[in-house]
Coordinates of C-alpha atoms in Angstrom, one line a residue:
X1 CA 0.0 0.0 0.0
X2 CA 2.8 2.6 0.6
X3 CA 5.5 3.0 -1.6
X4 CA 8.7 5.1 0.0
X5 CA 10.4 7.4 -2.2
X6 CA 13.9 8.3 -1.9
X7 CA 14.2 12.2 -2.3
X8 CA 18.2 13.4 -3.8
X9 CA 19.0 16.5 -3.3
X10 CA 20.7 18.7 -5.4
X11 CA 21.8 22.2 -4.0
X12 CA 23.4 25.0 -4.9
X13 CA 27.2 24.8 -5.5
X14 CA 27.8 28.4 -3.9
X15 CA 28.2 28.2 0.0
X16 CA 28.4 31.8 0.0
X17 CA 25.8 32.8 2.5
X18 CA 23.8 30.7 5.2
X19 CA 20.4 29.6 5.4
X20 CA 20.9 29.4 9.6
X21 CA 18.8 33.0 9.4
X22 CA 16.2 32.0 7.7
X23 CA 15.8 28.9 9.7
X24 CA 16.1 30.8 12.8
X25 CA 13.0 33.0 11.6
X26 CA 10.9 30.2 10.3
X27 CA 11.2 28.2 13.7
X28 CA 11.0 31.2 16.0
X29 CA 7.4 32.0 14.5
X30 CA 6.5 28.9 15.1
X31 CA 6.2 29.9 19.2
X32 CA 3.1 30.9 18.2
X33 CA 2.0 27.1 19.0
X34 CA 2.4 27.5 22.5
X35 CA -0.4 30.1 22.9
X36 CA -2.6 27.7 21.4
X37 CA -1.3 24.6 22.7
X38 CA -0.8 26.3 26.0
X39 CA -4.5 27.7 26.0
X40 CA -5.7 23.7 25.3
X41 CA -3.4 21.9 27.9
X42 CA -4.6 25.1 30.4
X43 CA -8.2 24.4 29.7
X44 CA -8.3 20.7 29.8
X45 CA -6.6 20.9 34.0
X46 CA -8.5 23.9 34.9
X47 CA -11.9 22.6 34.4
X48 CA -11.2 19.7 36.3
X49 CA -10.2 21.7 39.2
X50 CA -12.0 21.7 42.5
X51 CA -11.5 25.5 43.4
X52 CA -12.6 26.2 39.5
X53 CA -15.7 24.7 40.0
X54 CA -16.3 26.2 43.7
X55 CA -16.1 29.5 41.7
X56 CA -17.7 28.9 38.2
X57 CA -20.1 25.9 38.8
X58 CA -24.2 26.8 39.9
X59 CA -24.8 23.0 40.4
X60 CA -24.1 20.7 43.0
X61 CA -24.6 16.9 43.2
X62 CA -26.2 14.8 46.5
X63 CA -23.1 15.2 48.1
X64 CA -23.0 18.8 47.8
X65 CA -19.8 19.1 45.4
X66 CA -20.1 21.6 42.7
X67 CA -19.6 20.4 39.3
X68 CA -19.7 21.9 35.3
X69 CA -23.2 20.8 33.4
X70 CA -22.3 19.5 30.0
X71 CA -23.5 22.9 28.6
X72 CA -21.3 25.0 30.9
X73 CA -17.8 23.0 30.0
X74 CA -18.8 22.5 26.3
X75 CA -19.6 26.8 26.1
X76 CA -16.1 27.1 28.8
X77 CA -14.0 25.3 26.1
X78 CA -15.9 25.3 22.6
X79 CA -16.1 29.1 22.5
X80 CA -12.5 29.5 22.5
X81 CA -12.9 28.7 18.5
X82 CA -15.4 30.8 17.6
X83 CA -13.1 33.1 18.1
X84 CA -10.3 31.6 16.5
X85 CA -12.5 31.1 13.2
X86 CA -13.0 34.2 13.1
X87 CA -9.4 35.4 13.1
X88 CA -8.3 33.4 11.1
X89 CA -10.9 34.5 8.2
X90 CA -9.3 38.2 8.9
X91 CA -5.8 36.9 8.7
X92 CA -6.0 37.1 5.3
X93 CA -7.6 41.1 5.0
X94 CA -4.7 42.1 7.7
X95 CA -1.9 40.2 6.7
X96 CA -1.9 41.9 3.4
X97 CA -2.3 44.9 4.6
X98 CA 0.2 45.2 7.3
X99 CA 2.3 42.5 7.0
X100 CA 3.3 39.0 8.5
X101 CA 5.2 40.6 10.9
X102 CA 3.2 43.2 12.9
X103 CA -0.1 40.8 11.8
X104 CA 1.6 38.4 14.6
X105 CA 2.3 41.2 16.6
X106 CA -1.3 42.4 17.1
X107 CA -2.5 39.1 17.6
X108 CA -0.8 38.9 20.7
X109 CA -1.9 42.3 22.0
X110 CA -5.3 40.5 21.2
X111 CA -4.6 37.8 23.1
X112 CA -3.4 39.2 25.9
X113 CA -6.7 41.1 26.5
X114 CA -8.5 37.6 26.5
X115 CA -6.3 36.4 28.6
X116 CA -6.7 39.4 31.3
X117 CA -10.9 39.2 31.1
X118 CA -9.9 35.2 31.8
X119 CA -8.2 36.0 34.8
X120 CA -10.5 38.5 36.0
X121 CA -13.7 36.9 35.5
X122 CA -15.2 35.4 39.3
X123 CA -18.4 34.3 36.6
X124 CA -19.2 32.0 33.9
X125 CA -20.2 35.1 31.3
X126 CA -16.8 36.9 32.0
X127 CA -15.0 33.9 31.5
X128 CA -16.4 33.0 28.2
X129 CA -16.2 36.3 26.6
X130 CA -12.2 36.2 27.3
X131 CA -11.8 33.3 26.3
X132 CA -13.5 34.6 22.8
X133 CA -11.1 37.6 22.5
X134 CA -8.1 34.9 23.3
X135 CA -9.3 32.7 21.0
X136 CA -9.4 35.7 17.9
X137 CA -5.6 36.4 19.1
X138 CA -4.9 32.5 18.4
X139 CA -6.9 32.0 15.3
X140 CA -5.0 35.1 14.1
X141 CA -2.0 33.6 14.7
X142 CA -3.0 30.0 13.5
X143 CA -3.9 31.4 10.2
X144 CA -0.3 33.4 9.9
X145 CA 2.3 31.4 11.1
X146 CA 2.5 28.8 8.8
X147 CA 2.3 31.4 5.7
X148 CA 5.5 33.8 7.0
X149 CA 7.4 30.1 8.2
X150 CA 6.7 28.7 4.4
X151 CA 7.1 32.4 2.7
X152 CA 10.8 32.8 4.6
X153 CA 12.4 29.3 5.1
X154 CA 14.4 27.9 2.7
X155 CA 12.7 24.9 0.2
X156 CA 15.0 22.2 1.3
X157 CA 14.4 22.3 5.1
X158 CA 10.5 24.0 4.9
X159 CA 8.4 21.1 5.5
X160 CA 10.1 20.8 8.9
X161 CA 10.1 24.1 9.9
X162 CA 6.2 24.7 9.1
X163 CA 5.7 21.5 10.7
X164 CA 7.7 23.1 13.7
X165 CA 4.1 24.9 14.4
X166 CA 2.9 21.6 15.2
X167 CA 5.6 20.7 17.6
X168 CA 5.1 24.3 19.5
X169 CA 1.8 23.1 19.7
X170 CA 3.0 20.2 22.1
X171 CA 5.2 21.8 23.8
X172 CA 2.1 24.2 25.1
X173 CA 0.0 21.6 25.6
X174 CA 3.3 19.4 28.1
X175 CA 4.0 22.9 29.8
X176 CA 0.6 23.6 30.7
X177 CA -0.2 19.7 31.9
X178 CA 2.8 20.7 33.6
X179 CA 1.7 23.8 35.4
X180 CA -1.8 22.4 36.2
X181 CA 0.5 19.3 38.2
X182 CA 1.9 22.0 40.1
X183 CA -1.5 24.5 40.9
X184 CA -4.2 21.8 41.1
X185 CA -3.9 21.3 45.3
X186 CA -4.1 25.2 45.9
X187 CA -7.0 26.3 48.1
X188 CA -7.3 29.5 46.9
X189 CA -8.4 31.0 43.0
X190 CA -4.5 30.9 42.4
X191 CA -5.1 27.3 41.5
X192 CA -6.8 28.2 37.8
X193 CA -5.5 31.8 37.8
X194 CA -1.9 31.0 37.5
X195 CA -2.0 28.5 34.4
X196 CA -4.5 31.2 32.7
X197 CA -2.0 34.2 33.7
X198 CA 1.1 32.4 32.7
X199 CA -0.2 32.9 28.7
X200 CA 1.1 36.5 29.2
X201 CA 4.8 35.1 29.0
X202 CA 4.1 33.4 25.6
X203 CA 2.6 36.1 24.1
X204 CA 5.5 38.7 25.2
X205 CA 8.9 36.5 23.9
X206 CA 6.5 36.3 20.8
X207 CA 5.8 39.4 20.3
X208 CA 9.1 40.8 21.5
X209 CA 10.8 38.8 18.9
X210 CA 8.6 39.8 16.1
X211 CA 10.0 43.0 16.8
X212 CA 13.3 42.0 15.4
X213 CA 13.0 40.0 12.8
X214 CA 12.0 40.6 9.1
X215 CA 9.4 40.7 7.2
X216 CA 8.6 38.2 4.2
X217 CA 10.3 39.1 1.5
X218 CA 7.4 38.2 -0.8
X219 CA 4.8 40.4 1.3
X220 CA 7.3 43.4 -0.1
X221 CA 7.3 42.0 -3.5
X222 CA 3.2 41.8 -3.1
X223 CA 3.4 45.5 -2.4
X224 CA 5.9 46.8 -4.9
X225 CA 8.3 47.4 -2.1
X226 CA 11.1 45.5 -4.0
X227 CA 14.4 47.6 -1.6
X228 CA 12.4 46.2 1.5
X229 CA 12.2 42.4 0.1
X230 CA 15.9 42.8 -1.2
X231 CA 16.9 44.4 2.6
X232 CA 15.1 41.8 3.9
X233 CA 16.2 38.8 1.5
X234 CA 19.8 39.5 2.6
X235 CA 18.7 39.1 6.4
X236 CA 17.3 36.0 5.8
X237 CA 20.5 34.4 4.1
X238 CA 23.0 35.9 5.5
X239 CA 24.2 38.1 2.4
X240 CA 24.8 41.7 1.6
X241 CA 21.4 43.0 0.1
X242 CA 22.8 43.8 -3.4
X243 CA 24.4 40.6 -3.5
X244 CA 23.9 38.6 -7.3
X245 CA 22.4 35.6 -5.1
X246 CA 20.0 37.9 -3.3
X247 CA 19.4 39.4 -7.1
X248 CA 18.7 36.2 -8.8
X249 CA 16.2 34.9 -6.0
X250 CA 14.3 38.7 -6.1
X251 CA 14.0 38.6 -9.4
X252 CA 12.4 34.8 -9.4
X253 CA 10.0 35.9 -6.7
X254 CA 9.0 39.4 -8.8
X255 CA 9.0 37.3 -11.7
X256 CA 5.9 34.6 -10.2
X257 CA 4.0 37.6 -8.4
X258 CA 3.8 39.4 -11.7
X259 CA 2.7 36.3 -13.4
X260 CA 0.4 35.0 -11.0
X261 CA -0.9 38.8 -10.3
X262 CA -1.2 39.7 -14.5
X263 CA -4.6 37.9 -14.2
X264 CA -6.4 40.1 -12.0
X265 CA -6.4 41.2 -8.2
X266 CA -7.0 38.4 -5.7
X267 CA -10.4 38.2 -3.6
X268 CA -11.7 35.2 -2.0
X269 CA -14.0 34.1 -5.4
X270 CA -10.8 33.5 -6.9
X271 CA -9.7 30.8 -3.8
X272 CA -13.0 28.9 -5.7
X273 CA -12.0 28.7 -9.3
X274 CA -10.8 25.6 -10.8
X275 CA -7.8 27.2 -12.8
X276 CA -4.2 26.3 -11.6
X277 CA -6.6 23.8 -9.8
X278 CA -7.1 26.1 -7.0
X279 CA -10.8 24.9 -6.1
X280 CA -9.4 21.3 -6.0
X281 CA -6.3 21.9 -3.7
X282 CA -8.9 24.8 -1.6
X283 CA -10.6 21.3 -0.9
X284 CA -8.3 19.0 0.1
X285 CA -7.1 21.6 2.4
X286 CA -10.3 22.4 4.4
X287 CA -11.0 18.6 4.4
X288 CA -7.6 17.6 5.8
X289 CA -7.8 20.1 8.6
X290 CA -12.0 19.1 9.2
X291 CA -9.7 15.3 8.9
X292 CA -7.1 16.4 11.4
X293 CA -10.1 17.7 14.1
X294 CA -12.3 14.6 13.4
X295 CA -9.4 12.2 15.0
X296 CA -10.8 12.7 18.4
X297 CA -7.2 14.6 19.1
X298 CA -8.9 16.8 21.1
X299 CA -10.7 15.0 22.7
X300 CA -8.0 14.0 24.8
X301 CA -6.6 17.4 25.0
X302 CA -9.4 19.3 26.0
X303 CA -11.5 16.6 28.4
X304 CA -8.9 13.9 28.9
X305 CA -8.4 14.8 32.9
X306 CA -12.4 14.3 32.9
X307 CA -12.7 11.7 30.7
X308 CA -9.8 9.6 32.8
X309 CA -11.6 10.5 36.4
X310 CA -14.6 9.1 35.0
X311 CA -13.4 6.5 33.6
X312 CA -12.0 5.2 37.4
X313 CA -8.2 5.9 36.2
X314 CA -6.8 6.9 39.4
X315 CA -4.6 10.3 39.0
X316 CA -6.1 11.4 36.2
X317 CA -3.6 15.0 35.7
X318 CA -0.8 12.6 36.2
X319 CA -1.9 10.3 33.2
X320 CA -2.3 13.7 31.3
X321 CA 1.1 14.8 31.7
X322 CA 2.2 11.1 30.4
X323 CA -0.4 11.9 26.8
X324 CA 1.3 15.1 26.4
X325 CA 5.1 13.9 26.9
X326 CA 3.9 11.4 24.4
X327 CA 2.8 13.7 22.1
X328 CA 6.2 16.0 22.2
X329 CA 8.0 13.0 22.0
X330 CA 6.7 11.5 18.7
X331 CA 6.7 15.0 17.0
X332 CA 10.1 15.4 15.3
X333 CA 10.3 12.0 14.0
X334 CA 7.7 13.3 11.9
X335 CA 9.2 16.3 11.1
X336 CA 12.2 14.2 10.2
X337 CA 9.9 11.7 7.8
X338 CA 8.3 14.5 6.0
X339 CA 11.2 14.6 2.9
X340 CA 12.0 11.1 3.7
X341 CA 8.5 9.4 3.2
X342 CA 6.5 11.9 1.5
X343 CA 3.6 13.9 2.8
X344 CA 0.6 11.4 2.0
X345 CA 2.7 8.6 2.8
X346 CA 2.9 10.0 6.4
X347 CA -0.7 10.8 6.1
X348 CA -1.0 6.7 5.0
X349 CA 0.7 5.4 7.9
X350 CA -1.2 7.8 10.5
X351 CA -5.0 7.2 9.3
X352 CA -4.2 3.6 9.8
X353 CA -2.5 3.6 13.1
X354 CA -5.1 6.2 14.7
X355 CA -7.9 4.0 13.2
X356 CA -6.7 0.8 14.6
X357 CA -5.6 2.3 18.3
X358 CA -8.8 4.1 18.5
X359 CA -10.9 0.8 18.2
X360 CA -8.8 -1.0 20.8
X361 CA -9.6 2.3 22.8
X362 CA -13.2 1.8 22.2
X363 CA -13.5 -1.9 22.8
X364 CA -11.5 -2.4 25.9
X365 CA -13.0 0.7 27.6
X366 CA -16.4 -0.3 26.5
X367 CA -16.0 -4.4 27.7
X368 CA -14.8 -4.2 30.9
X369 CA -14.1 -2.0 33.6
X370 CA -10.2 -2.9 35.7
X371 CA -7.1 -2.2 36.5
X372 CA -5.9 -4.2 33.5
X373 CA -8.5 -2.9 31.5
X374 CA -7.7 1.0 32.3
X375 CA -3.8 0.4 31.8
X376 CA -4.8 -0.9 28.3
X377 CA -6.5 1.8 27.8
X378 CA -3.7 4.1 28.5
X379 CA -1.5 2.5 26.8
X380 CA -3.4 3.0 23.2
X381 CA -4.7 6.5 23.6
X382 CA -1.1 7.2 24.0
X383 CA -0.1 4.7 20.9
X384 CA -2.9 6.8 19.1
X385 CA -1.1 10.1 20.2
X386 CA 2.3 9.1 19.1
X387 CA 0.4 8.3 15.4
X388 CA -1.5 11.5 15.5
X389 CA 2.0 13.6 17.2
X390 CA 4.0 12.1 14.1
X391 CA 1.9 12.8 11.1
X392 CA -1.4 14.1 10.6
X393 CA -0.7 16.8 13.2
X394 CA 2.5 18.3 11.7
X395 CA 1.8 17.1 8.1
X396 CA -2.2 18.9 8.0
X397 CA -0.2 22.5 8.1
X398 CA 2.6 21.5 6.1
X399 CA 0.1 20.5 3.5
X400 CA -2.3 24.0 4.2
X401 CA 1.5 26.0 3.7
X402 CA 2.5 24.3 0.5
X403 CA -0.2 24.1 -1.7
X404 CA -1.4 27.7 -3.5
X405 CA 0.1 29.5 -5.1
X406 CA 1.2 33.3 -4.2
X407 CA -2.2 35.0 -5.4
X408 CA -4.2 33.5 -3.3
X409 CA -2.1 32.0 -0.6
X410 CA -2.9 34.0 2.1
X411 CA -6.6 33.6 1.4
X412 CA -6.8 30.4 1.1
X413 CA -4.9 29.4 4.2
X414 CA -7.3 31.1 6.1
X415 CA -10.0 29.8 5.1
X416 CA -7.9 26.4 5.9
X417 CA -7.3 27.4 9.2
X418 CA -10.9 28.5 9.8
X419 CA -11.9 24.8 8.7
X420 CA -10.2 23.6 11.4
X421 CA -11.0 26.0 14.1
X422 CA -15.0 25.8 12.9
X423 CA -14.9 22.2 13.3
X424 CA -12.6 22.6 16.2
X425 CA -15.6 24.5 17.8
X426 CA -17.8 21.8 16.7
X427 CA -16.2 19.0 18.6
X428 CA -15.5 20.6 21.5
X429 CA -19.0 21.6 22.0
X430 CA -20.6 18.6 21.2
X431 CA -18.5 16.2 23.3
X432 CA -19.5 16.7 27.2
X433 CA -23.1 15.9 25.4
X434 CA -21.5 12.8 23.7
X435 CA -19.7 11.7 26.6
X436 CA -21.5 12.4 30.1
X437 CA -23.9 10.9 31.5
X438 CA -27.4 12.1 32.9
X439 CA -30.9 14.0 31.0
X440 CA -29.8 15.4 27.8
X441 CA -26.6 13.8 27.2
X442 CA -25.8 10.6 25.1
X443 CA -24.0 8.5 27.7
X444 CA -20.9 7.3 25.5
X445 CA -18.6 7.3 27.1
X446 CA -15.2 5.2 26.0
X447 CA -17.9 3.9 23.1
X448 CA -16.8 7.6 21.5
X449 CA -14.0 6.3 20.5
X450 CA -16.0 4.1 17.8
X451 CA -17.0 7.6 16.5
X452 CA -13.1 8.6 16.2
X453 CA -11.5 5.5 14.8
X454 CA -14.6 5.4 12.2
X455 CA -13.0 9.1 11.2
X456 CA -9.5 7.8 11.1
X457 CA -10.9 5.3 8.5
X458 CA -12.1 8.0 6.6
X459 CA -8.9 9.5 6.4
X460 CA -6.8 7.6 5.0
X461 CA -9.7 6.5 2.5
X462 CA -9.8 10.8 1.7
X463 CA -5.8 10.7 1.3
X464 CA -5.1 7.7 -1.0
X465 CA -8.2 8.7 -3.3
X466 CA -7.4 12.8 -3.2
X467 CA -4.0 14.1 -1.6
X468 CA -0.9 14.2 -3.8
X469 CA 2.1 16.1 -4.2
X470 CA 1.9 16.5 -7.7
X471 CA -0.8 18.2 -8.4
X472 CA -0.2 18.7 -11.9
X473 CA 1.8 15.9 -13.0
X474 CA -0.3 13.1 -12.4
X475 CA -4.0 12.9 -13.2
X476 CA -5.0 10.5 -9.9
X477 CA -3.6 11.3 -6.3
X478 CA -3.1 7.5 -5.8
X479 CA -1.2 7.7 -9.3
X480 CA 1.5 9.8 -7.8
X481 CA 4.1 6.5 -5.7
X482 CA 4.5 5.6 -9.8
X483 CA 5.1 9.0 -11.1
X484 CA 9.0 9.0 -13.1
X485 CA 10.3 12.3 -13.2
X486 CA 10.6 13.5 -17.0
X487 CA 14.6 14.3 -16.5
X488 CA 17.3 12.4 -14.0
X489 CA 19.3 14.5 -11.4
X490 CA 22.1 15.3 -13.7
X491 CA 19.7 16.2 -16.6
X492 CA 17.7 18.4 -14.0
X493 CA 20.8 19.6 -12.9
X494 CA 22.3 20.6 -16.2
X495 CA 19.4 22.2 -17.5
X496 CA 18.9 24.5 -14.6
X497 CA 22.6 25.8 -15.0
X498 CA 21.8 26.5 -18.7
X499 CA 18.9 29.0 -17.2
X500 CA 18.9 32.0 -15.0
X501 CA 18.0 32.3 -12.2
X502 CA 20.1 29.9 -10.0
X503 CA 19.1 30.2 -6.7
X504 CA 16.3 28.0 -6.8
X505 CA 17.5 25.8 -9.8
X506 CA 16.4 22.0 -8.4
X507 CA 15.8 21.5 -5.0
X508 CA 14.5 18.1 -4.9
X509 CA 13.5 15.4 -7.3
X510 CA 11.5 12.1 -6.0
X511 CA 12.3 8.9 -7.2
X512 CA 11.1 5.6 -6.8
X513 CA 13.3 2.8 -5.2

């Protein structure tokens, strides 16, 4: 079923310069994961908490303890993404018109107000409405980060530094499980107020170091600002800005932008015509990232600590922290298998594993209820983790990043990022109701897990019939493992000296072995 491809390099013979710059950008950016991962591991801790619900709950059981209805956690954690869908529809309006750079830079002003209404709020309503304005900060950011990481890095090393997002992502998400170890025992509002205020940090070093670095080149190209994109070209490797290198790459960038803009201005119609096949590759990214929500992933990471107390798993926060060290863990080996595997190879591998884990997930939790039974359990949410950590969670952005074209990039990964966030919102508000138990609510359970693996299937069925990397080489997507490159290396190679300009002559060529 999977066929591996070797991938040969061919680079450019000058080593005058260094890429370390651009890298350096391209990863830094990518602390914009934290903010969201943060916000998610944060959430997930805090409404477990026993002073959180002395303060927020307005129900008690017969023993008198206070606890969240399934309305009040699914509005505490859901509504995070409406905000988030939101943003990152107006990425695409304000990072034209500003910039990547101070785009990022206001989203975490945004963000920070969120985050202070969050920590202010004694009520339910407060609460929600900061978590709304957070969430536009980090939908904002969502939408941006992976277009200035794949507008700045360099072609041979991007896929692992847009996929770098991904892997901020779980650091947030460790670091907060980490926090929420260390707050949950406090007796006073300090327990929840802490983790919330801690989000302040993440959005200063980000912001701070947005500051500093520089813009994408090919934002100043958009706007006709061709000193600016050769200034900042020359940051980015390293090179003095009226360098020949830093010429030749300028001139390739003008060169697409004028082609791709001699049609006509960009709106968001144009992200739904079928030339270039933009409509098909506007579909397979909103379905990947509906794909990538539908894996249950968040399940975990927004009501794992609940779903583990119920389930009679004793220390619950503690078997948190183990989901999210797995989930660090198994990131970069994905990052490392994105050039070495290929994108829907990775994406293969992963619908398969989640599918199968998920299932087990589902059938012990739904059998039998022991000790044995609950370490079982464990053990393949976290195998299903490790699947998720190493490919569809990384490879979904590195996908959203690659695929348009400069005319309607920015467009069209927001309204990539805002399939994700909307169905984001979707499944966070609909689980307590899946899950708990009592009037109103569907009782599932570990039986949701059926519901989960059943949309792992459906992902690798969507990949193998519709993702490729050749979009217009081969006329099928599960065509693409046989697809024989029209010219070898050396041919490649020697034709792309015989034509200016150099600096992006072959990067890769994928052949079969």
């Amino acid at each position: 079923m999977f066929k591996f491809k070797k991938t040969v390099a061919v680079a450019d013979t000058s080593h005058e310069g260094s890429s370390l710059m651009a890298i350096i950008v391209g990863s830094f950016a990518a602390f914009g994961g934290i903010l969201y991962g943060y916000d998610t591991g944060s959430i997930n801790g805090i409404i477990a908490m026993n002073m959180f619900k002395q303060q927020f709950a307005t129900h008690h059981d017969a023993n008198g303890s206070p606890f969240l209805t399934s309305g009040q956690t699914s509005l505490i954690v859901s509504l995070l993404s409406v905000g988030t869908f939101c943003g990152a529809l107006g990425i695409s309006l304000i990072g034209d018109l500003v910039g990547r750079r101070y785009s990022l830079i206001c989203s975490c002003g945004i963000f920070s107000v969120g985050v202070v209404l969050q920590c202010a709020a004694s009520s339910i309503p407060l609460f929600i409405v900061g978590r709304v304005i957070a969430g536009l900060g980090v939908g904002l950011i969502s939408a941006i980060v992976p277009l200035y990481q794949s507008e700045a890095a360099p072609k041979w090393i991007r896929g692992a530094i847009v996929s770098a997002y991904q892997f901020a992502i779980t650091l947030g998400l460790l670091i907060a499980s980490i926090v929420n170890q260390c707050t949950k025992k406090r007796a006073d509002t300090g327990a929840y107020r802490i983790p919330i205020a801690l989000q302040f940090g993440w959005a200063l070093i980000l912001s701070i170091g947005m500051v500093f670095l520089p813009e994408s080149p090919r934002y100043y190209v958009k706007k006709d600002r061709l000193d600016s994109a050769r200034r900042s070209l020359g940051r980015l490797h390293s090179l003095p800005p009226d360098h020949p290198l830093i010429t030749e790459e300028l001139l390739e960038i003008q060169t697409n932008n004028e082609y791709e803009m001699s049609f006509w201005k960009s709106s968001f119609l144009d992200c739904f015509k079928t030339d270039g096949r933009q409509l098909y590759r506007l579909l397979v990214g909103t379905t990947i990232q509906a794909l990538q929500q539908l894996t249950g992933i968040n399940f975990i990471f927004y009501y794992g600590t609940i779903f583990f107390q119920k389930s009679g798993i004793s220390n619950p926060f503690t078997i948190a922290l183990i989901t999210n060290i797995v989930n660090v863990v198994f990131t970069p080996p994905g990052m490392y298998a994105f050039d070495k595997l290929g994108r829907r190879n990775l994406l293969l591998i992963g619908g398969v594993g989640m599918c199968v884990s998920e299932y087990i997930v589902a059938i012990v939790g739904t059998a039998i209820k022991s000790v044995v039974s609950n370490k079982v359990l464990i053990a393949f949410v976290c195998t299903f983790i490790a699947f998720f950590a190493s490919t569809w969670g990384p490879v979904a952005w590195v996908v959203t990043g690659e695929s348009f074209s400069l005319r309607t990039r920015s467009k069209s990964v927001a309204i990539c990022a805002a399939s994700n966030w909307l169905w984001n919102f979707g499944i966070g508000y609909s689980t307590p109701y899946m899950v708990n138990s009592g009037p109103g609510n569907a009782d599932l359970g570990a039986k949701v897990f059926f519901i989960w693996g059943t949309c792992c299937f459906a992902c690798t069925v969507f990949v193998y019939f519709f993702v490729d990397e050749l979009y217009e080489s081969v006329p099928k997507a599960w065509q693409s493992p046989s697809f024989i490159p029209s010219l070898g290396v050396s041919e490649a190679a020697a034709a792309a000296d015989a034509h200016k300009p150099k600096t992006e002559n072959i990067e890769k060529v994928s052949m079969e072995v």
